[in-house]
mmCIF file of C-alpha atoms in Angstrom:
data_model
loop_
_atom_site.group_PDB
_atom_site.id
_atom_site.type_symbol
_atom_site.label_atom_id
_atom_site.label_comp_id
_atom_site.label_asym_id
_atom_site.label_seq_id
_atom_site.Cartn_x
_atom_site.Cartn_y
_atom_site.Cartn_z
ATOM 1 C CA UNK J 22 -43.698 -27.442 -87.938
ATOM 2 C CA UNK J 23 -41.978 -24.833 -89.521
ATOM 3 C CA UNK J 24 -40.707 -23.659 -85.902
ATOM 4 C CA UNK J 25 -39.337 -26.661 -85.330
ATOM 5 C CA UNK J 26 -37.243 -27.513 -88.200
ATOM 6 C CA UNK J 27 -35.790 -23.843 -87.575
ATOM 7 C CA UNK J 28 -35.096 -24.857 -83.932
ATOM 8 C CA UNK J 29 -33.584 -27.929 -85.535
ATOM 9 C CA UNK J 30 -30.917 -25.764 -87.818
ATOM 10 C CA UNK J 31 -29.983 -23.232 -85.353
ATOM 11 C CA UNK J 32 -29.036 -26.241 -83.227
ATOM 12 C CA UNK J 33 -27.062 -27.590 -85.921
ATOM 13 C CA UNK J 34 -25.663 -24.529 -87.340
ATOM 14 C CA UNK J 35 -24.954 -22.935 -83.787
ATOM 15 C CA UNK J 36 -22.858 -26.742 -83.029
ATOM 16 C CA UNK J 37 -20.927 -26.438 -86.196
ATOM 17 C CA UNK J 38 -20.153 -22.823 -85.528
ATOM 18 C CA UNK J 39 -18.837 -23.659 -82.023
ATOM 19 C CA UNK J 40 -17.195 -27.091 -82.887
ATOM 20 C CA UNK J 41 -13.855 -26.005 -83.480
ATOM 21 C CA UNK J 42 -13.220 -23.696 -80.559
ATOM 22 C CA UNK J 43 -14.746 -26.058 -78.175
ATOM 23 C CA UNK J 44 -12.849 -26.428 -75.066
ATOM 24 C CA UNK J 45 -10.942 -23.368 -75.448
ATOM 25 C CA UNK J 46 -11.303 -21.212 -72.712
ATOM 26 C CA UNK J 47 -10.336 -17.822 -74.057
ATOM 27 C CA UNK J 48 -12.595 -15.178 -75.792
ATOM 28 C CA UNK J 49 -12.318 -16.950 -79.549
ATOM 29 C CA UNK J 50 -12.363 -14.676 -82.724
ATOM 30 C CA UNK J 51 -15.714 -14.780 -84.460
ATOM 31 C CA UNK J 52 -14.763 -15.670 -88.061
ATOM 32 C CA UNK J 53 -16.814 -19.126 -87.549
ATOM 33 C CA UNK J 54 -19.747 -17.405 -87.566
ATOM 34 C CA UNK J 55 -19.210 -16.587 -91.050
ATOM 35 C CA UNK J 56 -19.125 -20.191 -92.039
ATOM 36 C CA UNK J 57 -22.324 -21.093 -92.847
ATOM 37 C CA UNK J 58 -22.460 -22.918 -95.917
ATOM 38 C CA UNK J 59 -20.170 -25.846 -94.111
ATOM 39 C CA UNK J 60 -21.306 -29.525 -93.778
ATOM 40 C CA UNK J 61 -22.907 -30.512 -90.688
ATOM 41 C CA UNK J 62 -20.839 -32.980 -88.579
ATOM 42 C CA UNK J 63 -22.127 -35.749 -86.133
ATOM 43 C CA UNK J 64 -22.693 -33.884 -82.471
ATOM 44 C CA UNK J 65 -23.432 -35.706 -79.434
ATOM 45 C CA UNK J 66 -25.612 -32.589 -79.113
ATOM 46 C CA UNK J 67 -27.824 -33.918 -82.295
ATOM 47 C CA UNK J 68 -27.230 -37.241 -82.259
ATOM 48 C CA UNK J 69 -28.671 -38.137 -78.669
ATOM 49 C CA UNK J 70 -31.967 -36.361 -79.290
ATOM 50 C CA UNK J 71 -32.446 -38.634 -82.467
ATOM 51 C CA UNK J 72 -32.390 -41.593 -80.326
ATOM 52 C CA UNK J 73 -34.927 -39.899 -78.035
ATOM 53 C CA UNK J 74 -37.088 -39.636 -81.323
ATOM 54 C CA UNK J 75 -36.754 -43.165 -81.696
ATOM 55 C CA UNK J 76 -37.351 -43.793 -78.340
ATOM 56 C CA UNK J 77 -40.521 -42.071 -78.222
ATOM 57 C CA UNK J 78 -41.686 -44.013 -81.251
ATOM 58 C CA UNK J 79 -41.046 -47.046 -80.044
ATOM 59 C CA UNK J 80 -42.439 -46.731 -76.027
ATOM 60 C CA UNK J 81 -44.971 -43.802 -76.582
ATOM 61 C CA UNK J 82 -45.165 -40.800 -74.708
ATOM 62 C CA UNK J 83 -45.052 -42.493 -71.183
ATOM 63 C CA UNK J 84 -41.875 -43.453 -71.760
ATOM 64 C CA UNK J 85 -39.511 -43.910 -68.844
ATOM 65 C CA UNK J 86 -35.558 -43.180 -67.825
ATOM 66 C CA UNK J 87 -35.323 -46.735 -68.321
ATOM 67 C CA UNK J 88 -36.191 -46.909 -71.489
ATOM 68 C CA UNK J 89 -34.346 -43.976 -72.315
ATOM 69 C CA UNK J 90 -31.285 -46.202 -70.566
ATOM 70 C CA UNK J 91 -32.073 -49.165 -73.063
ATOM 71 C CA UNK J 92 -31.800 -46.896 -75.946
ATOM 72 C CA UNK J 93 -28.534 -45.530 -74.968
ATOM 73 C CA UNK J 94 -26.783 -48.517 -74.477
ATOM 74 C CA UNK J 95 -28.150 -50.038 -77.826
ATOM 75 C CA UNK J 96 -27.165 -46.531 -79.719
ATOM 76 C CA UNK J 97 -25.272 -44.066 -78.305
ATOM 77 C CA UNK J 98 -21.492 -44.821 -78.010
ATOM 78 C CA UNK J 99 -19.699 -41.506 -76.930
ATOM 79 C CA UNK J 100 -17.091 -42.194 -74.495
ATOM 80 C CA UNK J 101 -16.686 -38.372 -72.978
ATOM 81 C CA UNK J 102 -17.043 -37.194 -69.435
ATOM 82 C CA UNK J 103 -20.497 -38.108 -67.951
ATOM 83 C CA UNK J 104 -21.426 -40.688 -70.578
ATOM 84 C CA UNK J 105 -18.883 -42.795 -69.682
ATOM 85 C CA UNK J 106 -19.738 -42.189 -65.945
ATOM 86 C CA UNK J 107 -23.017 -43.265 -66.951
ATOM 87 C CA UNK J 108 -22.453 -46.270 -68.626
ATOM 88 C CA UNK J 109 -20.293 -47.836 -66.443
ATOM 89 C CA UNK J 110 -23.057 -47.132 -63.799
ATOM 90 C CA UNK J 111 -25.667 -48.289 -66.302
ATOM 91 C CA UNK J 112 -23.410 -51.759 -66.279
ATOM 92 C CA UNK J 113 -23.073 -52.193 -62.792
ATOM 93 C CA UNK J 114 -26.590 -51.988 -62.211
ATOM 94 C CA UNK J 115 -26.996 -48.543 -61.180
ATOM 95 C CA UNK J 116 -30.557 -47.416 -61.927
ATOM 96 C CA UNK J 117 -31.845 -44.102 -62.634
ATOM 97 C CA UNK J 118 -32.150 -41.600 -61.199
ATOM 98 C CA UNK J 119 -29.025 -42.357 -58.941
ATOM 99 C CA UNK J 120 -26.888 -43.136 -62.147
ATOM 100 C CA UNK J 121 -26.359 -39.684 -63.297
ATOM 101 C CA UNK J 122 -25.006 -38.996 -59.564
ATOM 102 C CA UNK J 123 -23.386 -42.170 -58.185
ATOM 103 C CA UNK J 124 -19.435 -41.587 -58.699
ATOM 104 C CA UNK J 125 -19.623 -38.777 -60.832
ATOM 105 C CA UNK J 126 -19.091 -35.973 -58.789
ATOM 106 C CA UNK J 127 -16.775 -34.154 -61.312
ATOM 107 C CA UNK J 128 -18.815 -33.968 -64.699
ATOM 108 C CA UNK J 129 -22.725 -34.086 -63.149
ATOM 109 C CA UNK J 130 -23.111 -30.863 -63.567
ATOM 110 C CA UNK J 131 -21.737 -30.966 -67.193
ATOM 111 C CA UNK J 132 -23.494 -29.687 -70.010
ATOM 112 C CA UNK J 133 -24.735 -33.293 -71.494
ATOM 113 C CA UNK J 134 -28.179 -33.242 -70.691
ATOM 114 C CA UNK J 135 -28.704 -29.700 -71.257
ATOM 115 C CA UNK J 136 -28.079 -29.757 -74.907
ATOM 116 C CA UNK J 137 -30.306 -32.557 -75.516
ATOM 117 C CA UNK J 138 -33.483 -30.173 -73.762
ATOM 118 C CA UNK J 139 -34.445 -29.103 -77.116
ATOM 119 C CA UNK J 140 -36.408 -32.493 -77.960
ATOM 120 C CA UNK J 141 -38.920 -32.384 -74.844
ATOM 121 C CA UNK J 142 -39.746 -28.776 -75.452
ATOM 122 C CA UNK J 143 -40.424 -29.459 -79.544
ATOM 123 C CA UNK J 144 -43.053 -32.381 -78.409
ATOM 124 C CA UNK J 145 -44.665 -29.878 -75.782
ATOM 125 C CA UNK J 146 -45.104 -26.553 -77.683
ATOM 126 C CA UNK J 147 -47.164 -24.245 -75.287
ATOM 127 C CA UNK J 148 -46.705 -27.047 -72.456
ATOM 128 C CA UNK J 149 -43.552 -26.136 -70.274
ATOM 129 C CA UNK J 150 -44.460 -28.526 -67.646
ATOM 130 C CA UNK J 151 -44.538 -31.402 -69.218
ATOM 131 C CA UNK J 152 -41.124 -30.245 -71.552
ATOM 132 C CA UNK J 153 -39.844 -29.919 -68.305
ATOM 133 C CA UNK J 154 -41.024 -33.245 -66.636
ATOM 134 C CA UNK J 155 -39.349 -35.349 -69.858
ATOM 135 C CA UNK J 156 -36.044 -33.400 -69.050
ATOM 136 C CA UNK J 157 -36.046 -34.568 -65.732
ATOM 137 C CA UNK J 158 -36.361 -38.199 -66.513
ATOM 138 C CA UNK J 159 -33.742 -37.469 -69.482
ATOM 139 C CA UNK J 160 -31.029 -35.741 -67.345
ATOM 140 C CA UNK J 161 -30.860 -38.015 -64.074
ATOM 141 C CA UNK J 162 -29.270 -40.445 -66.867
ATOM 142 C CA UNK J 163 -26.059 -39.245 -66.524
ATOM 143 C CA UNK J 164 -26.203 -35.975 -64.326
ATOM 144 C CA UNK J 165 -27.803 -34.763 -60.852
ATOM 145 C CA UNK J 166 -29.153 -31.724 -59.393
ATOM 146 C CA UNK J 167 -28.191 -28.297 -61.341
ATOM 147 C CA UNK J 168 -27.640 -30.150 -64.867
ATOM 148 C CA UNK J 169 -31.026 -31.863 -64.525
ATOM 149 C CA UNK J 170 -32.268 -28.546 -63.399
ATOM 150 C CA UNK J 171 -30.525 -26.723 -66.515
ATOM 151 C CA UNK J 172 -32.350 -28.565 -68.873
ATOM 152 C CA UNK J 173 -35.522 -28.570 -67.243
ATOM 153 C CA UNK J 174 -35.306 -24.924 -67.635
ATOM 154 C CA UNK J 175 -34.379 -24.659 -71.788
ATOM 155 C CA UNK J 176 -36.483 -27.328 -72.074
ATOM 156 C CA UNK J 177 -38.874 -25.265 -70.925
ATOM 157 C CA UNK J 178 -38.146 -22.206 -72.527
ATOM 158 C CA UNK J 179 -38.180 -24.010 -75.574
ATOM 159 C CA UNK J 180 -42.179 -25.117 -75.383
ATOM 160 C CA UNK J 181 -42.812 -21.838 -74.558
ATOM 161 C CA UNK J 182 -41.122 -20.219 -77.364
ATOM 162 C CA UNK J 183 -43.616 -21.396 -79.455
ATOM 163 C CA UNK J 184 -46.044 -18.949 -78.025
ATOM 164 C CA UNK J 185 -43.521 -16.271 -76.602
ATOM 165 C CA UNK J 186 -40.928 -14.231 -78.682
ATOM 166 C CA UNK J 187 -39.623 -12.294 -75.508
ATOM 167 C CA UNK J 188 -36.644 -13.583 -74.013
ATOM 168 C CA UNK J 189 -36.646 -12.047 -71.011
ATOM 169 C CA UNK J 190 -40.521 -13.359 -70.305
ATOM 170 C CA UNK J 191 -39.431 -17.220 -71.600
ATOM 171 C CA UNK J 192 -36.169 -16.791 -68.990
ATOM 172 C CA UNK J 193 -38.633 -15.564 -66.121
ATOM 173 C CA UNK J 194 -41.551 -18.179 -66.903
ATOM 174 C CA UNK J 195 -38.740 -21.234 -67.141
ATOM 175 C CA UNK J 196 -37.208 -19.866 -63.872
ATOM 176 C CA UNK J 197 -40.489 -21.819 -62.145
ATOM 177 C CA UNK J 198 -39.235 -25.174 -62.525
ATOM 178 C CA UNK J 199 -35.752 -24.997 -61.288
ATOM 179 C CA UNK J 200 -35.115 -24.188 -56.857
ATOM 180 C CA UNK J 201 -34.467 -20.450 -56.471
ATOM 181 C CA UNK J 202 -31.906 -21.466 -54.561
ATOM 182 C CA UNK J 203 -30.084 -23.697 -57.007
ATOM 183 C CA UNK J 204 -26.799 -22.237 -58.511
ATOM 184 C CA UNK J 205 -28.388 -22.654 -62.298
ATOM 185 C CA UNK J 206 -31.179 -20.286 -61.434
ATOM 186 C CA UNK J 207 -29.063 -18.175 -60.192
ATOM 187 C CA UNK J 208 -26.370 -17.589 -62.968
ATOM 188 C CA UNK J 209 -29.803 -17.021 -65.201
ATOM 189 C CA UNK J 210 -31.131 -14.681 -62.768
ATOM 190 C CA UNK J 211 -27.565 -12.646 -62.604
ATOM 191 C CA UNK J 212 -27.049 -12.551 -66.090
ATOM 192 C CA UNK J 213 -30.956 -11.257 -66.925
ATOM 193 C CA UNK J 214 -29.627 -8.197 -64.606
ATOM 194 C CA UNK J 215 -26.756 -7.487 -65.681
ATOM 195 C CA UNK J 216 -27.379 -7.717 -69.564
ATOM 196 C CA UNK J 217 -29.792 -4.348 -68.657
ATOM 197 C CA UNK J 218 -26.861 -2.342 -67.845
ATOM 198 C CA UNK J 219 -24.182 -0.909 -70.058
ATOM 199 C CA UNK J 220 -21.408 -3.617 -69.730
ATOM 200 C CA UNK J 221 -20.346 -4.768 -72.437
ATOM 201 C CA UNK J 222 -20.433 -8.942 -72.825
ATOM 202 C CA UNK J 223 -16.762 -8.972 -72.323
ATOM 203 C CA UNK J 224 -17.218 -7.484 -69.050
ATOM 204 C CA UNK J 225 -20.262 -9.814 -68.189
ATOM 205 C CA UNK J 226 -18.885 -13.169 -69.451
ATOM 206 C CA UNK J 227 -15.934 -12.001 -66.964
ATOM 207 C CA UNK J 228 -18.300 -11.459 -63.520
ATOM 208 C CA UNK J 229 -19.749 -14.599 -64.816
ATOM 209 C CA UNK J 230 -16.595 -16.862 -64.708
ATOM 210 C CA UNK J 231 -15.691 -15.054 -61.521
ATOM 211 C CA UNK J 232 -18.990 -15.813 -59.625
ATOM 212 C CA UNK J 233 -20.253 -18.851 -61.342
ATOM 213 C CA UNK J 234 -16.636 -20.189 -62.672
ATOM 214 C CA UNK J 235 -15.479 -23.859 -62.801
ATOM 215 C CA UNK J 236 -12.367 -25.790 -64.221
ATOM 216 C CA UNK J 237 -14.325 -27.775 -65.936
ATOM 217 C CA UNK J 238 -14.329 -25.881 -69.277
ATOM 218 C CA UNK J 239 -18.147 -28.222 -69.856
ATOM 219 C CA UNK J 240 -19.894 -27.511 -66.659
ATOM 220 C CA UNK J 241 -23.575 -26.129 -67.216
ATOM 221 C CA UNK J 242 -22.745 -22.916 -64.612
ATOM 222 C CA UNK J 243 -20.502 -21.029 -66.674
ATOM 223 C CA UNK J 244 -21.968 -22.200 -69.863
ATOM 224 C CA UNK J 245 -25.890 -21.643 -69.388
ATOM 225 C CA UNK J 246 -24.482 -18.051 -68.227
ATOM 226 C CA UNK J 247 -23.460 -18.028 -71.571
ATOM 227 C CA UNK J 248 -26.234 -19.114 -73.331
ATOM 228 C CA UNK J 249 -28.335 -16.826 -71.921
ATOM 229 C CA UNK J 250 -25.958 -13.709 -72.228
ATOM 230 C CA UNK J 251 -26.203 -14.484 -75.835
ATOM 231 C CA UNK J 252 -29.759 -14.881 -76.006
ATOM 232 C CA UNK J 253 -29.981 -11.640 -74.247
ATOM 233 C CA UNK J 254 -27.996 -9.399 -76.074
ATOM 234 C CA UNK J 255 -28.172 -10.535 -79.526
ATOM 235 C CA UNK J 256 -32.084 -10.572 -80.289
ATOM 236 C CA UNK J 257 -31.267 -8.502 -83.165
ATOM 237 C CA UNK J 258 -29.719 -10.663 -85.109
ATOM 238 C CA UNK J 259 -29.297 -14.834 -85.461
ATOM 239 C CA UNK J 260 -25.677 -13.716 -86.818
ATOM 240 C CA UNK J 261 -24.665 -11.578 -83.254
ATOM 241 C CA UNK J 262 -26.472 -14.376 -80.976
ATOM 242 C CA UNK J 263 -23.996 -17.136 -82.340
ATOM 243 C CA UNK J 264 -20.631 -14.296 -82.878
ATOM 244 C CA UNK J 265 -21.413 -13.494 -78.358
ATOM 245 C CA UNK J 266 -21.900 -17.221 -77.297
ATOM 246 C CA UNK J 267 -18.763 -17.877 -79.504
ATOM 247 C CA UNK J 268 -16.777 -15.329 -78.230
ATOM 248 C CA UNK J 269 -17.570 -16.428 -74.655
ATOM 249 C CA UNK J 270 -15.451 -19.942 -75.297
ATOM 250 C CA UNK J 271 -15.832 -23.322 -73.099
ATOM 251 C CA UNK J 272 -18.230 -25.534 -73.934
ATOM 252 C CA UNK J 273 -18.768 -23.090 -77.110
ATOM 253 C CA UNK J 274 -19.972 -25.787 -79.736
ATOM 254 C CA UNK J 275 -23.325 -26.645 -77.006
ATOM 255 C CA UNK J 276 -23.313 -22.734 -76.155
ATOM 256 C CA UNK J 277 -23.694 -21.831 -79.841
ATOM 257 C CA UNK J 278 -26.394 -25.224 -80.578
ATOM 258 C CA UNK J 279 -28.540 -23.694 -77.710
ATOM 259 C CA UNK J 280 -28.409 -20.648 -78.052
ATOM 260 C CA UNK J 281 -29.219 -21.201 -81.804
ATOM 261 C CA UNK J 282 -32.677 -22.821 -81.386
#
């Protein structure tokens, strides 16, 4: 229990750290890391896994995309990228899993369903597989393929964590449930090597955007590079984890929830 409520204020802390820099997709200054003692606004990356609470109250722990669905459109009302994609899919009778993909070829890869991963891993503690087999029928809402994949994976590492304090071992045990071949493992895998050498995260973060990069400033790629460059080189401190997924920009209020758990 008390591992979870920590997970639970890292998330929030690390999402009201990154909140005002989101979108920006320069190296930001660190000085929100110093601001702790703040209030703790609504986040889509919050607010979505509450509903998932609530929906595993109500329907149990067999509880389907479809319920998941029914929840959504009774409580969620976020209007950005892939949500809307979603909804309007939802509408038109679009089940899942095909309603994360159908007409959404721009934001499925976003980082939506990978900062609502946390939940299934908190419910599974020591039980990856099954944190990861509630992310997949979570992300196919609204995203396909690598996003799904993404959150599988912290999902994952999340149940583990419970059991394992070494990063690198939780990065290389969640690595199991996404295709090596998928671009998501890969960015993990690439950033796990290059965090051994010298570079500094500047000079990572860069080879990341360059390999790995997308316009979209939300797309999971870049940002679960981020994520894990953070979790990587800041195990010393809660304080240096948050000021490096900051500092890397994009989608930096998810980067800094994530990485905070």
């Amino acid at each position: 229990y008390d591992k979870v409520l920590a997970g639970w204020y890292g998330k929030f802390i690390g999402g009201t750290i990154g909140a005002p820099y989101e979108g920006d997709k320069r190296c930001s200054s660190d000085e929100g890391v110093e601001k702790f003692n703040i209030d703790i606004e609504p986040n889509d990356d919050s607010d979505f896994q509450i509903v998932w609470l609530s929906a595993l109250e109500k329907y149990g722990p067999l509880l389907t995309s479809a319920d998941l669905r029914d929840m959504w459109m009774e409580h969620i009302w976020y209007p950005f990228g892939e949500y809307s994609y979603a909804v309007k899919n939802f509408r038109m009778g679009v089940q899942p899993s095909a309603s994360g993909s159908f007409n959404n070829a721009y934001f499925k890869e976003g980082m939506g369903c990978l900062i609502r991963s946390e939940i299934w891993g908190f419910i599974s503690p020591g039980l990856s597989n099954r944190a990861a087999a509630y992310a997949r029928i979570d992300g196919c809402l609204d995203h396909g393929d690598e996003a799904v994949w993404a959150e599988q994976f912290f999902a994952a590492m999340v149940a583990d964590a419970f059991f394992e304090r070494d990063v690198r071992k939780l990065i290389d045990g969640s690595l199991e449930y996404i295709p090596a071949v998928s671009r998501i493992g890969k960015v993990i895998s690439f950033v796990r090597e290059r965090t051994d050498s010298k570079d500094s995260c500047a000079d990572i973060r860069k080879e990341i955007l360059r390999h790995f990069g997308h316009p979209d400033a939300t797309n999971c790629i870049q940002n679960a590079g981020f994520i894990a460059l953070a979790l990587l080189r800041g195990t010393d401190s809660f304080e240096n984890c948050m000021r490096i997924a900051l500092n890397c920009g994009y989608d930096s209020d998810c980067t800094c929830a994530t990485a905070g758990v």
